[in-house]
XYZ file of C-alpha atoms in Angstrom:
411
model
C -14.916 43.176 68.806
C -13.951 40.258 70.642
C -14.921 38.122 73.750
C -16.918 41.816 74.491
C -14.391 43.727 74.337
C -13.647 46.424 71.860
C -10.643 47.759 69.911
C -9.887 49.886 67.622
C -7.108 48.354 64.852
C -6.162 49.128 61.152
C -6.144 45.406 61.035
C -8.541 42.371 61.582
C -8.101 38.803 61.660
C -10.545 36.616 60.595
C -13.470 35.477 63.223
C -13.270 38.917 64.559
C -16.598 41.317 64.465
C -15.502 44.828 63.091
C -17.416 47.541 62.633
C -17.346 50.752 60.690
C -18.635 53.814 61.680
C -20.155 57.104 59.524
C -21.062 54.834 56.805
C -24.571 55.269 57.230
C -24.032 58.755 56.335
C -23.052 57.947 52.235
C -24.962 54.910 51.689
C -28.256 55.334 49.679
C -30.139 52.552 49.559
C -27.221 50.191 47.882
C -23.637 50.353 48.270
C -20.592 48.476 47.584
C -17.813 48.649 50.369
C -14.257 48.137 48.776
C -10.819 49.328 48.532
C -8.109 50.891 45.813
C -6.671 47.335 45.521
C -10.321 45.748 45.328
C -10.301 43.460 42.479
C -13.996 44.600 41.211
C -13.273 47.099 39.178
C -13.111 50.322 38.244
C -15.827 53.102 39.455
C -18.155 52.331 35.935
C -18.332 48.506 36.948
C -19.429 49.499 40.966
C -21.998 51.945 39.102
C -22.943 48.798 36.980
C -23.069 46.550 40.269
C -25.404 49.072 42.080
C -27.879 49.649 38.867
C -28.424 46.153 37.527
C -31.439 45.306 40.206
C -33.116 48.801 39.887
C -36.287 49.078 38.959
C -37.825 52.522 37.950
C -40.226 53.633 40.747
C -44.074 54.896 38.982
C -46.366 54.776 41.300
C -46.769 57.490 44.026
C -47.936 59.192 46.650
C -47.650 62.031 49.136
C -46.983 61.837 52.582
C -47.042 64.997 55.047
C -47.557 64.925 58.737
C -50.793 66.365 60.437
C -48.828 68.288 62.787
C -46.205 71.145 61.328
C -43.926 70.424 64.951
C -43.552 66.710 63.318
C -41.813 67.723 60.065
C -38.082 67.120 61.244
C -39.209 63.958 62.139
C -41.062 62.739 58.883
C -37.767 63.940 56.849
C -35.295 62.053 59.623
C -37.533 58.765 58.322
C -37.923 59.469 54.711
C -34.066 59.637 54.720
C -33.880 56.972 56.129
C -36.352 54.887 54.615
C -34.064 55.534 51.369
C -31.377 54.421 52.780
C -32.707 51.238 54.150
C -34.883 50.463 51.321
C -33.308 50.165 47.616
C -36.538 50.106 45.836
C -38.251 52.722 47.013
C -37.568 56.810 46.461
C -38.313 59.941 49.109
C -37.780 62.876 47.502
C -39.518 66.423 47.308
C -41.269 67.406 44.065
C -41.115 70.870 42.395
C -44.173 71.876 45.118
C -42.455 70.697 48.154
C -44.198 67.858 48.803
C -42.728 64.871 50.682
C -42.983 61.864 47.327
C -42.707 58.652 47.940
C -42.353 56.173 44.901
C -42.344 51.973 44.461
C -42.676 50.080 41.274
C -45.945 48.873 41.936
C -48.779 50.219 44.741
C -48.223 47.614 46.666
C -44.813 47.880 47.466
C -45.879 51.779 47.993
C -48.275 50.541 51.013
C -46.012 48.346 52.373
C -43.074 50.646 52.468
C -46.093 53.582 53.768
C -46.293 50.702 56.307
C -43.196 50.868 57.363
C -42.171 54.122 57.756
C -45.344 54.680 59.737
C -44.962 51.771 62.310
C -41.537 50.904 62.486
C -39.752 53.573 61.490
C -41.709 56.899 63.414
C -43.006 53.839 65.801
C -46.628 55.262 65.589
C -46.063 57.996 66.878
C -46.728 60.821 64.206
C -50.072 61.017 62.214
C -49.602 60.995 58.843
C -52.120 61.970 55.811
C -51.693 60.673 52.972
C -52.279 60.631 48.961
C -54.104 58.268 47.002
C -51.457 56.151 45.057
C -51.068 57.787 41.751
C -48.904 56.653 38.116
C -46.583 58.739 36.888
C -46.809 59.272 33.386
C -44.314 60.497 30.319
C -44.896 63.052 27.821
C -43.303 62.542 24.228
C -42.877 63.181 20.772
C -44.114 61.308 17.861
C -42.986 63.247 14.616
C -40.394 66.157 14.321
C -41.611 69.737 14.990
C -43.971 70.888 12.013
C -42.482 74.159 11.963
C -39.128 76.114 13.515
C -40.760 77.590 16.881
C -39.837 81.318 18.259
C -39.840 82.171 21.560
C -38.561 85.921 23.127
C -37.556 86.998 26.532
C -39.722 89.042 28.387
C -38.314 92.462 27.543
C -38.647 91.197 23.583
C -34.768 91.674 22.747
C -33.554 88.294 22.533
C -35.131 85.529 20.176
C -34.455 81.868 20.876
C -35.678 79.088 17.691
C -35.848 75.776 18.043
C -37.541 72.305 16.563
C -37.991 68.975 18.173
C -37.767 65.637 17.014
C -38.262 62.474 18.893
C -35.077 60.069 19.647
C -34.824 56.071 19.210
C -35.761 53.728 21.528
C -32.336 52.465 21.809
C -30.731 55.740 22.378
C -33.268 56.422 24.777
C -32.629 52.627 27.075
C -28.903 53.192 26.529
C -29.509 56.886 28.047
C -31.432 55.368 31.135
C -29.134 52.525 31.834
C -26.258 54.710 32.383
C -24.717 53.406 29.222
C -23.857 57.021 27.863
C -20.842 58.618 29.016
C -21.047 62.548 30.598
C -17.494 62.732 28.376
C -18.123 64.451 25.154
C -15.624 62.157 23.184
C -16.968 58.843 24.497
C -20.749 59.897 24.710
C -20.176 60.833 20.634
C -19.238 57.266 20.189
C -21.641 55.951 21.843
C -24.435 57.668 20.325
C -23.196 57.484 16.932
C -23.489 53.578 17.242
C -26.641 53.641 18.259
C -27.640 55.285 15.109
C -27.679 59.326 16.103
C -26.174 61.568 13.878
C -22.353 62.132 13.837
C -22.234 65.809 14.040
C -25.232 66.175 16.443
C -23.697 63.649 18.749
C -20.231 65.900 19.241
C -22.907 68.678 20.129
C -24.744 67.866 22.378
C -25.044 70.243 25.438
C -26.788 68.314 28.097
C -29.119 65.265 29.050
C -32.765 66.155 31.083
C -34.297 65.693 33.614
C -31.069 66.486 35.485
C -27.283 64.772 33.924
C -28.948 61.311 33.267
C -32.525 61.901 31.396
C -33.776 60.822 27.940
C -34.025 63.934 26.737
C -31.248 66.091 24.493
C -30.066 69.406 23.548
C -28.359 69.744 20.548
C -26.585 73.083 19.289
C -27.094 73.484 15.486
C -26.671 77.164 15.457
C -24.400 78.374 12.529
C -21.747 81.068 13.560
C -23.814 82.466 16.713
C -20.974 84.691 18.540
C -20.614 84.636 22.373
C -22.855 81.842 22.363
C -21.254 79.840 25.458
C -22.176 82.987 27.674
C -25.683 82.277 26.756
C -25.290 78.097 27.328
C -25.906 77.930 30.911
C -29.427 79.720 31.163
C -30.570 78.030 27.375
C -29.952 74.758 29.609
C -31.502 75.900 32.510
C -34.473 76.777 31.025
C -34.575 73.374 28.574
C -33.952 71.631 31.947
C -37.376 72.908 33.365
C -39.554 72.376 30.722
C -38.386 68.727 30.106
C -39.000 68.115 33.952
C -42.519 69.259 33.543
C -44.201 69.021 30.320
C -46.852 71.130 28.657
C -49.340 68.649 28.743
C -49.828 67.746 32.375
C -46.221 68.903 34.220
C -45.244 65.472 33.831
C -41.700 64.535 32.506
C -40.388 64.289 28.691
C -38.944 61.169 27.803
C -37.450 60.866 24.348
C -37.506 64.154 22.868
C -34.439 65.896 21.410
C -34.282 70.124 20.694
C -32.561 71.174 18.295
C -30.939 74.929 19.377
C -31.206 76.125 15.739
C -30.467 80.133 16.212
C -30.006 82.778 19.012
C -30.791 86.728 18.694
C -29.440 88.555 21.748
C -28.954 91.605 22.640
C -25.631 93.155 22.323
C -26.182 94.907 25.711
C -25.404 92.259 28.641
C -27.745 93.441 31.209
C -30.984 93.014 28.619
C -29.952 89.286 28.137
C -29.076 87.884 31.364
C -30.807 84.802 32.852
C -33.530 86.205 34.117
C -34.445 86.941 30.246
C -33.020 84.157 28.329
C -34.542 81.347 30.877
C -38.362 81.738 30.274
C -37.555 82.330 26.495
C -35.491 78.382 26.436
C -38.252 77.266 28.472
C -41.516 78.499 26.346
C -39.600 77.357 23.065
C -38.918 73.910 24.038
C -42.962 73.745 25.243
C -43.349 75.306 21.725
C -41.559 72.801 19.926
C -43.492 70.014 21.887
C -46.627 70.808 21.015
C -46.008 71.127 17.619
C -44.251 67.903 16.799
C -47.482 65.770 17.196
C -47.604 65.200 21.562
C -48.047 62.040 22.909
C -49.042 60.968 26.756
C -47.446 57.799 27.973
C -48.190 55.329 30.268
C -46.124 52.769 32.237
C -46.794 49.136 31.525
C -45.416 45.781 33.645
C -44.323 42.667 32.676
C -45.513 40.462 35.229
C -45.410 36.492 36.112
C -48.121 34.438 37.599
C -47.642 31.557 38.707
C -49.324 27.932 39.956
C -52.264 28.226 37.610
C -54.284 24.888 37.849
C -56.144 23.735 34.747
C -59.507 25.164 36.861
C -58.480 28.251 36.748
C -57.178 29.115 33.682
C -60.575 30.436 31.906
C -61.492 32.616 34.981
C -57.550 33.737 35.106
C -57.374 34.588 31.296
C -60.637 36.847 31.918
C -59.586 38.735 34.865
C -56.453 39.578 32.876
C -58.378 40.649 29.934
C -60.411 42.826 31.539
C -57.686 45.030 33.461
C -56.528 45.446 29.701
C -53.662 42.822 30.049
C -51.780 40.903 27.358
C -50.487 37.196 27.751
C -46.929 37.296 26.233
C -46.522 33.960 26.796
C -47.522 30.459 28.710
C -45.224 28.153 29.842
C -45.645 24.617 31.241
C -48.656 21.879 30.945
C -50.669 20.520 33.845
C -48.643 18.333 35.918
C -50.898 17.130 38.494
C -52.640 20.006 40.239
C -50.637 23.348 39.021
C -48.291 23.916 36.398
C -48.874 26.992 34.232
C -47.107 30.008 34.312
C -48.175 33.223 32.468
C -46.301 36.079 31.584
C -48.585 38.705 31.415
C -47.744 42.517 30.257
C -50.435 45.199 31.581
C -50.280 48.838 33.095
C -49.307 49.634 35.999
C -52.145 51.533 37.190
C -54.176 48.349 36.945
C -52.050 45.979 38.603
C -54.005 45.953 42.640
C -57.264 45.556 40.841
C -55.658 43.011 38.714
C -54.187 41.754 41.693
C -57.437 41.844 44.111
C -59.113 39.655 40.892
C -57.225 36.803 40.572
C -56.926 36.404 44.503
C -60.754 36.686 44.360
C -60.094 33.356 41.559
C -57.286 31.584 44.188
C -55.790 32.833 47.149
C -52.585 31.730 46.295
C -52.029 33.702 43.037
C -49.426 35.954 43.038
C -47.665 38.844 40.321
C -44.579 39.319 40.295
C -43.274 42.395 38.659
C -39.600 40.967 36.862
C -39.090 43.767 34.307
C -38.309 47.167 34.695
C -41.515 49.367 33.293
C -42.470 49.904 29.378
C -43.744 53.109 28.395
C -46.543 53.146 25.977
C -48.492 55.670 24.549
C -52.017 55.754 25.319
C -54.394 56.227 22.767
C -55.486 59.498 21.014
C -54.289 62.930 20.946
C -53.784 64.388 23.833
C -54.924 67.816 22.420
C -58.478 66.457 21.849
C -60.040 66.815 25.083
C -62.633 63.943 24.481
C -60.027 61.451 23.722
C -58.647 58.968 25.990
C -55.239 60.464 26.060
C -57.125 63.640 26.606
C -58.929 63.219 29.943
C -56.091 61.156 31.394
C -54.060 64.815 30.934
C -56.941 66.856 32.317
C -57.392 64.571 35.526
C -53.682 64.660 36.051
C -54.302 68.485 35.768
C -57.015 68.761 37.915
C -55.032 66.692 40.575
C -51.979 69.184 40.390
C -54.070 72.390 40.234
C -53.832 73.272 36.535
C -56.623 74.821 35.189
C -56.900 74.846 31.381
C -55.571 72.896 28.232
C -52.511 73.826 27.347
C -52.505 76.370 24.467
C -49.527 76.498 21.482
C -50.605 80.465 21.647
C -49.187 80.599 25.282
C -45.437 79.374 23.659
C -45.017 80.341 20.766
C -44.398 83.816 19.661
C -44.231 85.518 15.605
């Protein structure tokens, strides 16, 4: 485009105003535009490129219209408030609910914000969530027994055990830093401390290619066993996506496939079969390998603190059950403090109302991607704190009881 006048050309010379069309319909949120003779790099260093600033969204809520007529136009927006926005995520959980997810609740109401004014123009009535945290369920020990699960019809057996994997290999996992290839994800693995021979076997990552969760065949001379891989995966696939404890996802637990009974007959061990059975033996070996609920923590910076301040600052941290890491700076004139502070997520608007309550001009600033920690107690033990975090997450999705070992695991 030049002078107002438009052409089309393979070729443009500089000062000239091209544009592309269809590329709105690839890009998600980031993008890198580039060529075969582009001198960035190879398809892993784009990946790298589009990864380094991403920042793990937590916090959530729902959003559906009031009106049923004003769906297509809530899911035109979401798209493309994910393709606008690179730190927020619209997707649709396992209910079919429309999710939208920031790294901190205030970045969830601004973005709520915007898709509501700007983007639908204030036109469609929208009801909403409260924000919510998502949490992690994990592993702290290795399964305390092997666990059993059978199919439905009883004719196939599936045993398992669990054990919980490093931190490393778990960071390395969510990074992108391990390969889908067999020979190079071995490598990689086995540097980061996991086991030679379980690292050339194993079957698949979860949630979906890219989570910190593992399957590992350890069977011993199972025959036919690769007709039986793709529903064994399937089924570990949707118990790591929802846990036992509250259908949130597993992070950092690795199942060990340890032996498969099937029947010889193909139409008794088909999907339908062998699916629940992966599924309720992978719960099975959670719950027996001492469950943990975790919770997301930030690392977060305040800055400008004036000597004045610093007492009432210190206590309005402490008391949203925050932790300075560090301080940096004296007094040099009126401000000159900085604190890095690291405290959960779920606390960060109240933590944030408080210290603009101290000084207006107080401001967090999330830098780190999210910690997971484990909250404290059992989980299993209803009156502990772990425990009625999991049973208000339950009551929110609709889940009635405690989960029971008795409802996995079979003799």
């Amino acid at each position: 485009m030049a002078s107002g006048a438009e052409e089309e050309g393979q070729r443009m010379a500089a000062g000239h105003l091209c544009i592309v069309n269809g590329l709105d319909t690839y890009i998600l949120a980031t993008a890198i535009l580039t060529d075969e003779a582009s001198p960035v790099g190879n398809d892993n260093d784009l990946q790298q490129r589009l990864t380094d600033t991403f920042v793990p969204s937590v916090v959530q809520l729902t959003v559906e219209p009031f009106a049923q007529r004003d769906e297509g136009a809530v899911d035109a927006a979401f798209f493309l408030l994910a393709q606008t926005e690179p730190q927020v995520t619209c997707n649709f959980n396992y209910y079919g609910e429309r999710v939208m997810a920031a790294s901190t609740e205030v970045k969830l109401r601004r973005y709520l914000s915007l898709l509501r004014d700007k983007i639908l123009g204030g036109l469609v009535p929208l009801k909403t969530s409260q924000p919510y945290v998502s949490y992690r369920e994990g592993i702290t020990a290795p399964s305390s027994i092997l666990c059993l699960s059978k199919s439905p019809n009883k004719h196939n057996r599936v045993y398992c055990r669990a054990e919980p994997l490093s931190e490393d290999v778990m960071s390395a996992i969510e990074r992108g830093e391990v390969s889908s290839d067999p020979k190079d994800r071995a490598s990689t693995l086995t540097a980061l401390g996991f086991d030679r021979e379980a690292a050339r076997k194993v079957w698949c990552f979860g949630p979906e290619a890219d989570g910190p969760n593992l399957l590992v065949d350890q069977t011993k001379a199972v025959q036919y066993l690769h007709e039986l891989a793709d529903s064994i995966q399937a089924g570990f696939q949707g118990a790591v996506t929802e846990g036992p404890l509250c259908g949130e996802p597993l992070r950092g637990v690795q199942i060990n496939l340890e032996d498969v009974v099937y029947y010889a007959d193909a139409i008794h061990r088909s999907s339908s079969q062998l699916i629940p059975a992966a599924k309720r033996v992978v719960m099975a070996c959670f719950l027996t390998a001492q469950p943990r609920l975790f919770e997301p923590y930030g690392q977060f910076e305040i800055a400008g603190i004036s000597a004045l301040d610093v007492a009432a600052v210190k206590k309005c941290i402490a008391s949203r059950l925050g932790v300075i890491e560090r301080e940096d700076g004296g007094f040099k004139g009126e401000f000159g403090m900085n604190l890095r502070v690291c405290a959960p997520l779920c606390e960060f608007s109240r933590l944030q109302h408080g210290l603009n309550r101290i000084r207006s001009s107080l401001e967090l600033c999330l830098y780190l991607s999210p910690i997971w920690r484990p909250i404290e107690g059992d989980p299993l033990q209803i009156d502990s704190p772990a425990g009625k975090v999991m049973m208000e997450v339950r009551a929110r999705k609709g889940l009635k009881y405690a989960p029971n070992l008795d409802d996995y695991l079979d003799k």
